[in-house]
Amino acid sequence: MSSRRAEMNRRADVPDIACPFPFSVNPHAERARAHLRHWTHETGLIRGERARRRFEHADFGWFAALVYPTAPPERLDLLADWFAWLFLVDDQLDDGSFGRSPEQLAEVIGQMREVLDRSPDETAAEPSPSPTPALAPSSRLPVVASLADLWRRTAEGTSARWRARFAGHLAQCLTTAAVWEAGNRLSGRVPPEDEYVANRRHTGAIYVCMDLIEIAESAELPPEIEESAAYLTALDAACDVVCWVNDVYSLAKERALGEFHNLVHIVGHQRGLPDDKALCEVVRAVAGETARYLAAEAELRAAHPAPSRALEGGLAGMRTWMRGNLDWSRRTHRYGADTALPDGYLEPALVEADGLVEADR
């Protein structure tokens, strides 16, 4: 994409966000889009026509191609499937009654954790999602059955250490949403900035997505790198950049839904700033975190001067995540200025057993 094209894709209501990393996109983006349409239908994640239209407008296949530009075709398909699953769950949490029902959340998340606790041998024995989800047993929610499929395909060939880290990050993402975020919604509590920043990395599932860089690259980080202070600093800075850019672009949509888990809203609330001033503060903070990432990256390279495919893949992956997320956010209709959301864009059958027997509408 030319710089002129990128300029045209910028939203008029959002301040310019600079990014020092180059644009790149996976050449298998169209395949990922087609695969994603098929997979979300086969798993029962999307059935209704209105939900399908909104999902395809978001263009998660292209998003995966932007942030994992070097993944081979089959891996990109898998990563795009993860995006679909994570974003659809996020919509249920943010926009639907699911995110305001701690009892239902606990039940469904318990089923998800059972899936993640299974060994690769156990996941290999899992049946593929039913091609006729409306006939699936009521005890097998599409959101759980599709997670089992994802975990089976992801866990194969990975180390026990990587699986434990990934499963821990995903479980923490789900638990933070179920306890901290849902609790805030129920009580109307707006969290302070530092608390929000720490929890946003979990509710945004960005640690999960950064773990998937190693799946895209087929190269796991060794403990001496992955546990180092410089790597953890780089990781948190990259995660913050991604999450805060998302908050900038999703502000209008979340305002329309009464959602206050957004850094722009929290900065404005805590500092007594109007939206335009709060937006500028968050954009400045994004620039600061980008600089913090670059400093940590330089420290990592100095500490590990020997060629390392895993380290180079990990750093390149964090860079493409920061850049690709910005490019997708500028273009996607998910966060467009028109925030009116159509009735029926959420799929209740994802998280409600009774919905499994309903036909597509």
Short mmCIF file of C-alpha atoms in Angstrom, two decimals:
data_model
loop_
_atom_site.label_atom_id
_atom_site.label_comp_id
_atom_site.label_asym_id
_atom_site.label_seq_id
_atom_site.Cartn_x
_atom_site.Cartn_y
_atom_site.Cartn_z
CA MET A 1 0.00 0.00 0.00
CA SER A 2 1.38 3.41 -0.89
CA SER A 3 1.75 6.13 1.71
CA ARG A 4 -0.97 8.05 -0.17
CA ARG A 5 -3.35 5.07 0.12
CA ALA A 6 -2.60 4.80 3.85
CA GLU A 7 -3.28 8.52 4.21
CA MET A 8 -6.66 8.11 2.53
CA ASN A 9 -7.56 5.33 4.94
CA ARG A 10 -7.12 7.53 8.00
CA ARG A 11 -10.27 8.39 9.90
CA ALA A 12 -11.07 12.09 9.96
CA ASP A 13 -12.23 11.88 13.59
CA VAL A 14 -8.97 10.33 14.86
CA PRO A 15 -5.66 12.17 15.37
CA ASP A 16 -2.78 10.96 13.23
CA ILE A 17 -0.83 8.13 14.85
CA ALA A 18 2.74 7.82 13.60
CA CYS A 19 4.34 4.39 13.18
CA PRO A 20 8.03 3.85 12.32
CA PHE A 21 7.53 0.31 10.98
CA PRO A 22 6.92 -0.49 7.28
CA PHE A 23 3.67 -1.77 5.82
CA SER A 24 3.57 -5.48 4.91
CA VAL A 25 0.82 -7.98 4.13
CA ASN A 26 0.72 -11.73 3.71
CA PRO A 27 0.25 -12.78 0.06
CA HIS A 28 -2.29 -15.41 1.19
CA ALA A 29 -4.82 -12.88 2.51
CA GLU A 30 -7.56 -13.85 0.03
CA ARG A 31 -7.23 -17.52 0.92
CA ALA A 32 -7.52 -16.63 4.63
CA ARG A 33 -10.68 -14.62 3.96
CA ALA A 34 -12.29 -17.52 2.09
CA HIS A 35 -11.22 -20.04 4.73
CA LEU A 36 -12.60 -17.86 7.51
CA ARG A 37 -16.03 -17.64 5.89
CA HIS A 38 -16.13 -21.44 5.66
CA TRP A 39 -14.80 -22.10 9.17
CA THR A 40 -17.16 -19.70 10.96
CA HIS A 41 -20.09 -21.30 9.16
CA GLU A 42 -19.02 -24.89 9.83
CA THR A 43 -18.41 -24.25 13.53
CA GLY A 44 -21.70 -22.41 14.01
CA LEU A 45 -19.97 -19.25 15.18
CA ILE A 46 -21.93 -17.15 12.67
CA ARG A 47 -25.37 -18.08 11.36
CA GLY A 48 -27.53 -14.99 10.96
CA GLU A 49 -27.22 -12.87 7.83
CA ARG A 50 -26.84 -9.59 9.74
CA ALA A 51 -24.12 -11.06 11.94
CA ARG A 52 -22.40 -12.41 8.83
CA ARG A 53 -22.43 -9.01 7.11
CA ARG A 54 -20.99 -7.24 10.13
CA PHE A 55 -18.33 -9.92 10.57
CA GLU A 56 -17.21 -9.72 6.94
CA HIS A 57 -17.09 -5.91 7.06
CA ALA A 58 -14.53 -6.18 9.87
CA ASP A 59 -12.25 -8.21 7.53
CA PHE A 60 -10.40 -10.34 10.07
CA GLY A 61 -8.73 -12.39 7.34
CA TRP A 62 -7.00 -9.26 6.12
CA PHE A 63 -6.18 -8.29 9.70
CA ALA A 64 -4.41 -11.62 10.24
CA ALA A 65 -2.53 -11.12 6.97
CA LEU A 66 -1.32 -7.70 8.14
CA VAL A 67 -0.02 -8.78 11.53
CA TYR A 68 1.36 -12.19 10.48
CA PRO A 69 2.75 -11.31 7.02
CA THR A 70 5.23 -14.20 6.84
CA ALA A 71 2.98 -17.04 8.02
CA PRO A 72 2.57 -19.92 5.53
CA PRO A 73 -0.96 -20.42 4.13
CA GLU A 74 -2.17 -23.13 6.55
CA ARG A 75 -0.84 -21.24 9.55
CA LEU A 76 -2.45 -18.01 8.38
CA ASP A 77 -5.79 -19.84 8.13
CA LEU A 78 -5.39 -20.97 11.74
CA LEU A 79 -4.40 -17.50 12.94
CA ALA A 80 -7.37 -15.94 11.15
CA ASP A 81 -9.63 -18.48 12.89
CA TRP A 82 -8.20 -17.43 16.25
CA PHE A 83 -9.00 -13.80 15.39
CA ALA A 84 -12.59 -14.69 14.55
CA TRP A 85 -13.01 -16.57 17.80
CA LEU A 86 -11.38 -13.89 19.97
CA PHE A 87 -13.29 -10.99 18.42
CA LEU A 88 -16.64 -12.79 18.50
CA VAL A 89 -16.13 -13.60 22.19
CA ASP A 90 -15.08 -9.98 22.76
CA ASP A 91 -18.30 -8.75 21.14
CA GLN A 92 -20.34 -10.99 23.43
CA LEU A 93 -18.48 -9.60 26.45
CA ASP A 94 -18.55 -5.93 25.45
CA ASP A 95 -21.83 -5.55 23.61
CA GLY A 96 -24.15 -8.29 24.88
CA SER A 97 -25.72 -9.47 28.11
CA PHE A 98 -23.07 -12.21 28.37
CA GLY A 99 -20.50 -9.70 29.66
CA ARG A 100 -22.94 -8.59 32.37
CA SER A 101 -23.84 -12.06 33.64
CA PRO A 102 -21.08 -13.35 35.97
CA GLU A 103 -22.82 -16.71 36.48
CA GLN A 104 -23.09 -17.43 32.75
CA LEU A 105 -19.54 -16.19 32.20
CA ALA A 106 -18.18 -18.51 34.89
CA GLU A 107 -20.00 -21.52 33.42
CA VAL A 108 -18.81 -20.97 29.84
CA ILE A 109 -15.27 -20.04 30.85
CA GLY A 110 -15.10 -23.19 32.97
CA GLN A 111 -15.86 -25.23 29.84
CA MET A 112 -13.19 -23.33 27.91
CA ARG A 113 -10.57 -24.00 30.58
CA GLU A 114 -11.37 -27.71 30.43
CA VAL A 115 -10.47 -27.60 26.73
CA LEU A 116 -7.17 -25.81 27.38
CA ASP A 117 -6.21 -28.31 30.10
CA ARG A 118 -6.18 -31.18 27.60
CA SER A 119 -2.92 -32.64 26.34
CA PRO A 120 -2.05 -32.75 22.62
CA ASP A 121 -2.99 -36.44 22.53
CA GLU A 122 -6.38 -35.64 23.99
CA THR A 123 -6.94 -32.72 21.63
CA ALA A 124 -5.93 -34.86 18.64
CA ALA A 125 -8.77 -37.23 19.55
CA GLU A 126 -11.30 -34.36 19.58
CA PRO A 127 -13.84 -34.54 16.73
CA SER A 128 -13.94 -31.64 14.31
CA PRO A 129 -16.78 -29.16 14.81
CA SER A 130 -20.11 -30.40 13.52
CA PRO A 131 -20.82 -29.36 9.91
CA THR A 132 -24.46 -29.01 11.02
CA PRO A 133 -24.13 -26.93 14.19
CA ALA A 134 -27.88 -26.56 14.62
CA LEU A 135 -27.99 -30.31 15.33
CA ALA A 136 -25.13 -30.22 17.83
CA PRO A 137 -25.91 -31.31 21.41
CA SER A 138 -26.93 -28.49 23.71
CA SER A 139 -24.03 -29.26 26.05
CA ARG A 140 -21.53 -28.32 23.33
CA LEU A 141 -21.66 -24.59 22.78
CA PRO A 142 -20.22 -23.41 19.44
CA VAL A 143 -17.81 -21.14 21.31
CA VAL A 144 -16.44 -24.16 23.19
CA ALA A 145 -16.49 -26.63 20.28
CA SER A 146 -14.66 -24.15 18.04
CA LEU A 147 -12.09 -23.51 20.79
CA ALA A 148 -11.44 -27.26 20.96
CA ASP A 149 -10.82 -27.26 17.21
CA LEU A 150 -8.45 -24.30 17.48
CA TRP A 151 -6.55 -25.83 20.38
CA ARG A 152 -6.20 -29.17 18.60
CA ARG A 153 -4.69 -27.48 15.54
CA THR A 154 -2.52 -25.08 17.55
CA ALA A 155 -1.09 -27.45 20.18
CA GLU A 156 0.21 -29.95 17.65
CA GLY A 157 4.01 -29.80 17.48
CA THR A 158 4.44 -27.23 20.26
CA SER A 159 6.40 -27.66 23.48
CA ALA A 160 4.72 -28.18 26.84
CA ARG A 161 6.27 -24.90 27.94
CA TRP A 162 4.71 -22.93 25.08
CA ARG A 163 1.33 -24.58 25.59
CA ALA A 164 1.37 -23.72 29.29
CA ARG A 165 2.24 -20.08 28.55
CA PHE A 166 -0.41 -19.72 25.84
CA ALA A 167 -3.13 -21.47 27.84
CA GLY A 168 -2.25 -19.32 30.85
CA HIS A 169 -2.55 -16.13 28.82
CA LEU A 170 -5.88 -17.17 27.31
CA ALA A 171 -7.26 -18.27 30.68
CA GLN A 172 -6.12 -14.96 32.22
CA CYS A 173 -7.80 -13.08 29.37
CA LEU A 174 -11.09 -14.87 29.98
CA THR A 175 -10.89 -14.61 33.77
CA THR A 176 -10.05 -10.90 33.74
CA ALA A 177 -13.03 -10.29 31.48
CA ALA A 178 -15.29 -12.43 33.67
CA VAL A 179 -14.25 -11.00 37.03
CA TRP A 180 -12.63 -7.58 36.69
CA GLU A 181 -14.30 -6.14 33.59
CA ALA A 182 -17.76 -7.62 34.20
CA GLY A 183 -17.58 -6.53 37.84
CA ASN A 184 -16.79 -2.97 36.80
CA ARG A 185 -19.73 -2.94 34.41
CA LEU A 186 -22.15 -4.19 37.03
CA SER A 187 -21.01 -1.65 39.61
CA GLY A 188 -20.41 1.23 37.19
CA ARG A 189 -16.83 1.52 38.49
CA VAL A 190 -14.40 3.33 36.19
CA PRO A 191 -10.92 1.93 36.99
CA PRO A 192 -7.87 4.19 37.42
CA GLU A 193 -5.41 4.45 34.54
CA ASP A 194 -2.65 2.20 35.89
CA GLU A 195 -5.08 -0.56 36.78
CA TYR A 196 -6.76 -0.31 33.40
CA VAL A 197 -3.46 -0.48 31.48
CA ALA A 198 -2.35 -3.65 33.27
CA ASN A 199 -5.69 -5.39 32.79
CA ARG A 200 -6.19 -4.16 29.22
CA ARG A 201 -3.33 -6.38 28.06
CA HIS A 202 -5.37 -9.35 29.24
CA THR A 203 -8.89 -8.30 28.20
CA GLY A 204 -7.54 -7.37 24.77
CA ALA A 205 -6.10 -10.90 24.36
CA ILE A 206 -2.92 -9.30 23.07
CA TYR A 207 -0.58 -11.59 25.03
CA VAL A 208 -2.41 -14.47 23.34
CA CYS A 209 -1.89 -12.89 19.92
CA MET A 210 1.80 -12.23 20.60
CA ASP A 211 2.23 -15.89 21.61
CA LEU A 212 0.83 -16.81 18.20
CA ILE A 213 3.81 -15.11 16.54
CA GLU A 214 5.75 -18.27 17.42
CA ILE A 215 3.10 -20.36 15.64
CA ALA A 216 3.31 -18.10 12.59
CA GLU A 217 7.12 -18.38 12.55
CA SER A 218 7.37 -22.03 13.68
CA ALA A 219 10.05 -20.92 16.14
CA GLU A 220 9.63 -20.82 19.91
CA LEU A 221 11.51 -18.32 22.05
CA PRO A 222 14.06 -19.92 24.40
CA PRO A 223 13.59 -19.25 28.12
CA GLU A 224 16.68 -17.03 28.37
CA ILE A 225 15.07 -14.58 25.94
CA GLU A 226 11.38 -14.98 26.78
CA GLU A 227 11.98 -14.51 30.52
CA SER A 228 14.47 -11.63 30.22
CA ALA A 229 13.60 -8.17 31.50
CA ALA A 230 14.29 -6.57 28.12
CA TYR A 231 11.96 -8.96 26.28
CA LEU A 232 9.18 -8.50 28.82
CA THR A 233 9.56 -4.71 28.51
CA ALA A 234 9.41 -4.92 24.71
CA LEU A 235 6.38 -7.21 24.91
CA ASP A 236 4.42 -4.97 27.28
CA ALA A 237 5.26 -1.86 25.25
CA ALA A 238 4.13 -3.50 21.99
CA CYS A 239 0.97 -4.76 23.69
CA ASP A 240 0.20 -1.29 24.99
CA VAL A 241 0.64 0.26 21.54
CA VAL A 242 -1.79 -2.25 20.01
CA CYS A 243 -4.39 -1.94 22.78
CA TRP A 244 -4.28 1.84 22.97
CA VAL A 245 -4.56 2.26 19.20
CA ASN A 246 -7.59 -0.02 19.37
CA ASP A 247 -9.05 2.21 22.09
CA VAL A 248 -8.53 5.31 19.97
CA TYR A 249 -10.35 3.84 16.97
CA SER A 250 -13.09 2.07 18.91
CA LEU A 251 -14.01 5.05 21.12
CA ALA A 252 -17.06 6.14 19.13
CA LYS A 253 -18.48 2.62 18.96
CA GLU A 254 -17.95 2.05 22.66
CA ARG A 255 -19.40 5.42 23.60
CA ALA A 256 -22.55 4.49 21.66
CA LEU A 257 -22.84 1.27 23.67
CA GLY A 258 -22.17 2.87 27.06
CA GLU A 259 -18.85 1.01 27.39
CA PHE A 260 -16.25 2.81 29.54
CA HIS A 261 -13.36 0.30 29.34
CA ASN A 262 -11.39 2.49 26.95
CA LEU A 263 -8.20 4.37 27.73
CA VAL A 264 -9.44 7.59 26.10
CA HIS A 265 -12.55 7.56 28.28
CA ILE A 266 -10.53 6.72 31.40
CA VAL A 267 -7.91 9.43 30.77
CA GLY A 268 -10.69 11.96 30.23
CA HIS A 269 -12.58 10.80 33.31
CA GLN A 270 -9.55 10.77 35.61
CA ARG A 271 -7.94 13.99 34.36
CA GLY A 272 -11.11 15.94 33.68
CA LEU A 273 -10.44 16.29 29.94
CA PRO A 274 -12.84 16.47 26.99
CA ASP A 275 -12.59 13.73 24.38
CA ASP A 276 -10.39 15.67 21.95
CA LYS A 277 -7.81 16.43 24.65
CA ALA A 278 -7.94 12.89 26.02
CA LEU A 279 -7.44 11.51 22.49
CA CYS A 280 -4.32 13.64 22.07
CA GLU A 281 -2.97 12.42 25.42
CA VAL A 282 -3.44 8.78 24.41
CA VAL A 283 -1.83 9.37 21.00
CA ARG A 284 1.18 10.88 22.79
CA ALA A 285 1.27 7.87 25.09
CA VAL A 286 1.29 5.55 22.05
CA ALA A 287 4.37 7.38 20.75
CA GLY A 288 6.02 6.99 24.15
CA GLU A 289 5.36 3.25 24.26
CA THR A 290 6.70 2.87 20.71
CA ALA A 291 9.92 4.53 21.84
CA ARG A 292 10.03 2.26 24.90
CA TYR A 293 9.66 -0.77 22.64
CA LEU A 294 12.52 0.36 20.38
CA ALA A 295 14.82 0.89 23.36
CA ALA A 296 14.04 -2.58 24.71
CA GLU A 297 14.53 -4.10 21.26
CA ALA A 298 18.00 -2.52 21.03
CA GLU A 299 18.81 -3.87 24.49
CA LEU A 300 17.72 -7.35 23.44
CA ARG A 301 19.87 -7.31 20.31
CA ALA A 302 22.88 -6.15 22.33
CA ALA A 303 22.35 -8.90 24.92
CA HIS A 304 21.87 -11.62 22.24
CA PRO A 305 24.18 -10.70 19.34
CA ALA A 306 24.33 -14.23 17.90
CA PRO A 307 21.87 -14.87 15.02
CA SER A 308 18.60 -16.19 16.42
CA ARG A 309 15.64 -17.05 14.20
CA ALA A 310 13.32 -17.13 17.18
CA LEU A 311 14.41 -13.69 18.45
CA GLU A 312 14.31 -12.06 15.02
CA GLY A 313 10.93 -13.63 14.34
CA GLY A 314 9.61 -12.45 17.69
CA LEU A 315 10.79 -8.87 17.20
CA ALA A 316 9.58 -8.73 13.61
CA GLY A 317 6.25 -10.10 14.81
CA MET A 318 5.82 -7.40 17.43
CA ARG A 319 6.67 -4.73 14.85
CA THR A 320 4.17 -6.05 12.33
CA TRP A 321 1.55 -6.29 15.06
CA MET A 322 1.97 -2.61 15.92
CA ARG A 323 1.92 -1.53 12.28
CA GLY A 324 -0.67 -4.00 11.01
CA ASN A 325 -3.12 -3.22 13.79
CA LEU A 326 -2.89 0.47 12.93
CA ASP A 327 -3.45 -0.19 9.21
CA TRP A 328 -6.43 -2.45 9.90
CA SER A 329 -7.94 0.00 12.41
CA ARG A 330 -7.75 2.81 9.86
CA ARG A 331 -9.65 0.78 7.28
CA THR A 332 -12.02 -1.62 9.03
CA HIS A 333 -15.74 -0.83 9.17
CA ARG A 334 -15.83 -2.32 12.66
CA TYR A 335 -14.94 1.05 14.18
CA GLY A 336 -16.43 3.36 11.57
CA ALA A 337 -17.81 6.76 12.41
CA ASP A 338 -21.34 5.38 11.96
CA THR A 339 -21.62 3.47 15.21
CA ALA A 340 -25.22 2.31 14.79
CA LEU A 341 -25.15 -1.46 15.29
CA PRO A 342 -27.81 -3.57 13.56
CA ASP A 343 -30.20 -5.68 15.59
CA GLY A 344 -29.17 -9.32 15.46
CA TYR A 345 -25.45 -8.74 14.92
CA LEU A 346 -24.68 -10.81 18.04
CA GLU A 347 -25.11 -14.58 17.91
CA PRO A 348 -26.76 -15.75 21.19
CA ALA A 349 -26.15 -19.39 20.25
CA LEU A 350 -22.43 -18.85 20.79
CA VAL A 351 -22.87 -18.75 24.55
CA GLU A 352 -26.42 -19.92 25.24
CA ALA A 353 -27.26 -23.61 25.11
CA ASP A 354 -30.90 -22.96 24.23
CA GLY A 355 -29.83 -21.08 21.11
CA LEU A 356 -28.24 -24.16 19.57
CA VAL A 357 -31.50 -25.57 18.34
CA GLU A 358 -32.61 -22.38 16.63
CA ALA A 359 -32.47 -22.16 12.87
CA ASP A 360 -30.56 -19.42 11.07
CA ARG A 361 -32.58 -16.25 10.76
#
